[in-house]
Amino acid sequence: MDIITTEFFQRALIGGVLIGITAPLMGLFLVLRRLSMIGDTLAHVSIAGVALGFLIGVYPVAVGLIFALAATFAIEKLRKAYKTYAELSIAIIMSGGVALASLLFTMGKGFNVSVSGYLFGSIYTLDTTDLVLIGVVTVVVLLSVGLHAKELFLLTFDEDAAAVSGLPTRFFNFMISVLTALVISVSIKIVGALLVSALLTIPAACSLVIARSFKQSVVTVVVIAELAVIAGLLSAGVWNLAPGGTIVMLLIVILLLLLSVRRRLNAG
Amino acid sequence: MLQKLQQDSKSLVCHRSIIELENVSFAYKQKPVINHVNFSVQERDFVGLIGSNGAGKTTLLRMIVGLLEPTSGSIKLFGEPIEQFRSWNLIGYVPQKNSFNPLFPATVREVVMSGLFSRNKLFRRVTKADSIKCEEALHAMKIEDLAGKRIGELSGGQQQRAFLARALINNPALLILDEPTVGIDSETQEGFFHLIKHMHQHHNITFLMVSHDMEMIRSYLGEQPKQEAGKIKFYVKHSHDLEDCVETNLTHSLRELRHSMERGKVGV
């Protein structure tokens, strides 16, 4: 239990709480627009950036962030090339990211230890710089989404109607991608690159089970993500588990519970 | 004196050109879809676009609302070149049914309200006046009881009325309907068309409708198409065939619609 009062754990907890707001929020927009896989893709590319950061001795999270942003551009470009098979572009870039990451990681043999932290998440690695970065990203995401909540709703619900209303749909699509890239690259240190997309998509999956309105679904995703993040980090700290794995397993448990409750309600 | 004034203002208002297509062509991958179409829609006209699948009706519609750019030629909306057109709140748009996922977490009220989120509303908060408009639109379409339901839970006909309420919330001068009755049973279709015709006859709204429904188009717009462009046929009922429109106030006009529906003439 002592671990909970330590400085590094509290950093992880604060970081986790902030990510627990932004990740499911961006995930909700992605899932509703049928772009669930983008989170995974950006995370895998981001990890290549992290590897490069280690190799050249530059702050890895920042390099990961640049890589994730570059990936959003690449996905857009490829999506145009394969119009009707848009998911193909996502698959290509995802494997490209992992391939590059594995190459870069094996090139610098000395830092293998920290690799697993980036893949599966860790509560030990978050330093003050990371926390500040997470804080800045949180503010940017909340401001952008809060300022354009109604336009993002319309875009997500009915992109054509948004365009006919004269909304700059390309700008908003791009905004969603960029914000997602930001959130993912700052999340991987805690949740891990392999698991971060679960924090984006599973809360949204839960909200589809219980929410009637868009407002409700926004609240639902944040509440569920926070539950899983806080409980997950605490148990990871106490029992020395991988935080990412614990959080994701909790999310899956919550989803299964909600599904079975709904089934029972429907049957009764 | 007053009469003369009214007549003057009418002749000013009622001969506005709403849509002008000049030599408009569209090619997809070098294959011409639409070839040199010239067409104009005057204020209060009712235009029906008919054509088999692949005739290019939807392409034409998408160009008119700015979702697609013509390969050549020019389009004017309300007298302004479409590139400079900014008064998107003048246009109400009813999309094809099933253009959204039935699981989407949005209430009927949220969907209707989103009709107000045009470019002109960027960075502005939803006001009390907006909520009143929304309630009026719901009321007029007789769906106020369904306002809190998830949009996907409604029947096809109810969804159609919700989307019509969304299109009407801005008191549009031009109403664009893209296959509004596909996938709706014939009785509900009839009611829907009755509603549309009523609106056209009593209010100052210009209609552009893409439809498969030859029967409705012919019975209202006449047996002969006014113009043909490739495989697309334009059926038109001109404003001068109608009685003068006195009522232009949305609140009044919507209430009136509701009354006529309640009198049992329309089984929407």
PDB file of N, CA and C in Angstrom, chain A residues 8 10 18 24-25 33 43 77 80 87 104 112 123 125-126 130 173 175 188 194 218 220 224 228 232 263:
ATOM      1  N   PHE A   8       6.105   8.984  -7.681  1.00  0.00           N
ATOM      2  CA  PHE A   8       5.923   8.506  -9.064  1.00  0.00           C
ATOM      3  C   PHE A   8       4.539   7.926  -9.271  1.00  0.00           C
ATOM      4  N   GLN A  10       1.808   8.919  -7.701  1.00  0.00           N
ATOM      5  CA  GLN A  10       0.844  10.011  -7.782  1.00  0.00           C
ATOM      6  C   GLN A  10       0.901  10.725  -9.123  1.00  0.00           C
ATOM      7  N   LEU A  18      -6.159  12.431 -16.203  1.00  0.00           N
ATOM      8  CA  LEU A  18      -6.287  13.347 -17.343  1.00  0.00           C
ATOM      9  C   LEU A  18      -6.530  12.578 -18.637  1.00  0.00           C
ATOM     10  N   PRO A  24     -11.083   8.590 -23.981  1.00  0.00           N
ATOM     11  CA  PRO A  24     -12.405   8.080 -24.372  1.00  0.00           C
ATOM     12  C   PRO A  24     -13.226   9.102 -25.149  1.00  0.00           C
ATOM     13  N   LEU A  25     -12.960  10.394 -24.898  1.00  0.00           N
ATOM     14  CA  LEU A  25     -13.682  11.443 -25.606  1.00  0.00           C
ATOM     15  C   LEU A  25     -13.355  11.395 -27.101  1.00  0.00           C
ATOM     16  N   ARG A  33     -17.729   7.333 -35.891  1.00  0.00           N
ATOM     17  CA  ARG A  33     -17.468   7.537 -37.310  1.00  0.00           C
ATOM     18  C   ARG A  33     -16.889   6.279 -37.952  1.00  0.00           C
ATOM     19  N   ALA A  43      -1.049   4.537 -32.447  1.00  0.00           N
ATOM     20  CA  ALA A  43      -0.221   4.081 -31.332  1.00  0.00           C
ATOM     21  C   ALA A  43       0.992   3.297 -31.845  1.00  0.00           C
ATOM     22  N   LYS A  77      -3.881  10.526 -46.920  1.00  0.00           N
ATOM     23  CA  LYS A  77      -3.389  10.397 -48.303  1.00  0.00           C
ATOM     24  C   LYS A  77      -3.745   9.022 -48.869  1.00  0.00           C
ATOM     25  N   LYS A  80      -7.344   8.361 -49.728  1.00  0.00           N
ATOM     26  CA  LYS A  80      -7.793   8.874 -51.024  1.00  0.00           C
ATOM     27  C   LYS A  80      -7.408   7.914 -52.136  1.00  0.00           C
ATOM     28  N   GLU A  87     -10.059   1.091 -44.997  1.00  0.00           N
ATOM     29  CA  GLU A  87      -9.422   0.428 -43.865  1.00  0.00           C
ATOM     30  C   GLU A  87      -8.073  -0.174 -44.249  1.00  0.00           C
ATOM     31  N   LEU A 104      14.076  -0.166 -35.263  1.00  0.00           N
ATOM     32  CA  LEU A 104      14.761   0.863 -34.486  1.00  0.00           C
ATOM     33  C   LEU A 104      15.139   0.341 -33.098  1.00  0.00           C
ATOM     34  N   ASN A 112      16.670  -1.987 -24.263  1.00  0.00           N
ATOM     35  CA  ASN A 112      15.589  -2.966 -24.322  1.00  0.00           C
ATOM     36  C   ASN A 112      14.700  -2.971 -23.091  1.00  0.00           C
ATOM     37  N   ILE A 123       3.741   2.412 -14.489  1.00  0.00           N
ATOM     38  CA  ILE A 123       3.470   3.531 -13.593  1.00  0.00           C
ATOM     39  C   ILE A 123       4.765   4.117 -13.053  1.00  0.00           C
ATOM     40  N   THR A 125       7.440   5.126 -14.982  1.00  0.00           N
ATOM     41  CA  THR A 125       8.267   5.900 -15.916  1.00  0.00           C
ATOM     42  C   THR A 125       7.833   7.343 -16.115  1.00  0.00           C
ATOM     43  N   LEU A 126       6.666   7.712 -15.598  1.00  0.00           N
ATOM     44  CA  LEU A 126       6.162   9.057 -15.877  1.00  0.00           C
ATOM     45  C   LEU A 126       6.950  10.098 -15.087  1.00  0.00           C
ATOM     46  N   ASP A 130       6.639  14.595 -18.683  1.00  0.00           N
ATOM     47  CA  ASP A 130       5.516  13.866 -19.275  1.00  0.00           C
ATOM     48  C   ASP A 130       4.191  14.397 -18.754  1.00  0.00           C
ATOM     49  N   ASN A 173     -12.566  17.059 -39.542  1.00  0.00           N
ATOM     50  CA  ASN A 173     -12.025  15.697 -39.614  1.00  0.00           C
ATOM     51  C   ASN A 173     -10.559  15.681 -39.234  1.00  0.00           C
ATOM     52  N   MET A 175      -9.043  17.918 -37.486  1.00  0.00           N
ATOM     53  CA  MET A 175      -8.915  18.255 -36.071  1.00  0.00           C
ATOM     54  C   MET A 175      -9.070  17.005 -35.215  1.00  0.00           C
ATOM     55  N   ILE A 188       0.697   6.575 -24.173  1.00  0.00           N
ATOM     56  CA  ILE A 188       1.326   5.250 -24.256  1.00  0.00           C
ATOM     57  C   ILE A 188       2.269   4.974 -23.089  1.00  0.00           C
ATOM     58  N   LEU A 194       0.317  -0.976 -27.111  1.00  0.00           N
ATOM     59  CA  LEU A 194      -0.507  -2.082 -27.582  1.00  0.00           C
ATOM     60  C   LEU A 194      -1.923  -2.003 -27.028  1.00  0.00           C
ATOM     61  N   VAL A 218     -21.290  11.132 -23.892  1.00  0.00           N
ATOM     62  CA  VAL A 218     -20.043  11.822 -23.530  1.00  0.00           C
ATOM     63  C   VAL A 218     -19.739  11.603 -22.043  1.00  0.00           C
ATOM     64  N   THR A 220     -20.931   9.191 -20.128  1.00  0.00           N
ATOM     65  CA  THR A 220     -20.697   7.769 -19.881  1.00  0.00           C
ATOM     66  C   THR A 220     -19.247   7.367 -20.180  1.00  0.00           C
ATOM     67  N   ILE A 224     -16.790   5.883 -17.210  1.00  0.00           N
ATOM     68  CA  ILE A 224     -16.320   4.504 -17.280  1.00  0.00           C
ATOM     69  C   ILE A 224     -14.800   4.448 -17.406  1.00  0.00           C
ATOM     70  N   ALA A 228     -12.133   2.754 -14.633  1.00  0.00           N
ATOM     71  CA  ALA A 228     -11.153   1.733 -14.998  1.00  0.00           C
ATOM     72  C   ALA A 228      -9.726   2.216 -14.759  1.00  0.00           C
ATOM     73  N   GLY A 232      -7.690   0.589 -11.948  1.00  0.00           N
ATOM     74  CA  GLY A 232      -6.613  -0.167 -12.592  1.00  0.00           C
ATOM     75  C   GLY A 232      -5.241   0.251 -12.095  1.00  0.00           C
ATOM     76  N   ARG A 263     -29.153  -7.369 -21.397  1.00  0.00           N
ATOM     77  CA  ARG A 263     -29.828  -8.570 -21.870  1.00  0.00           C
ATOM     78  C   ARG A 263     -30.922  -8.989 -20.896  1.00  0.00           C
TER      79      ARG A 263
END
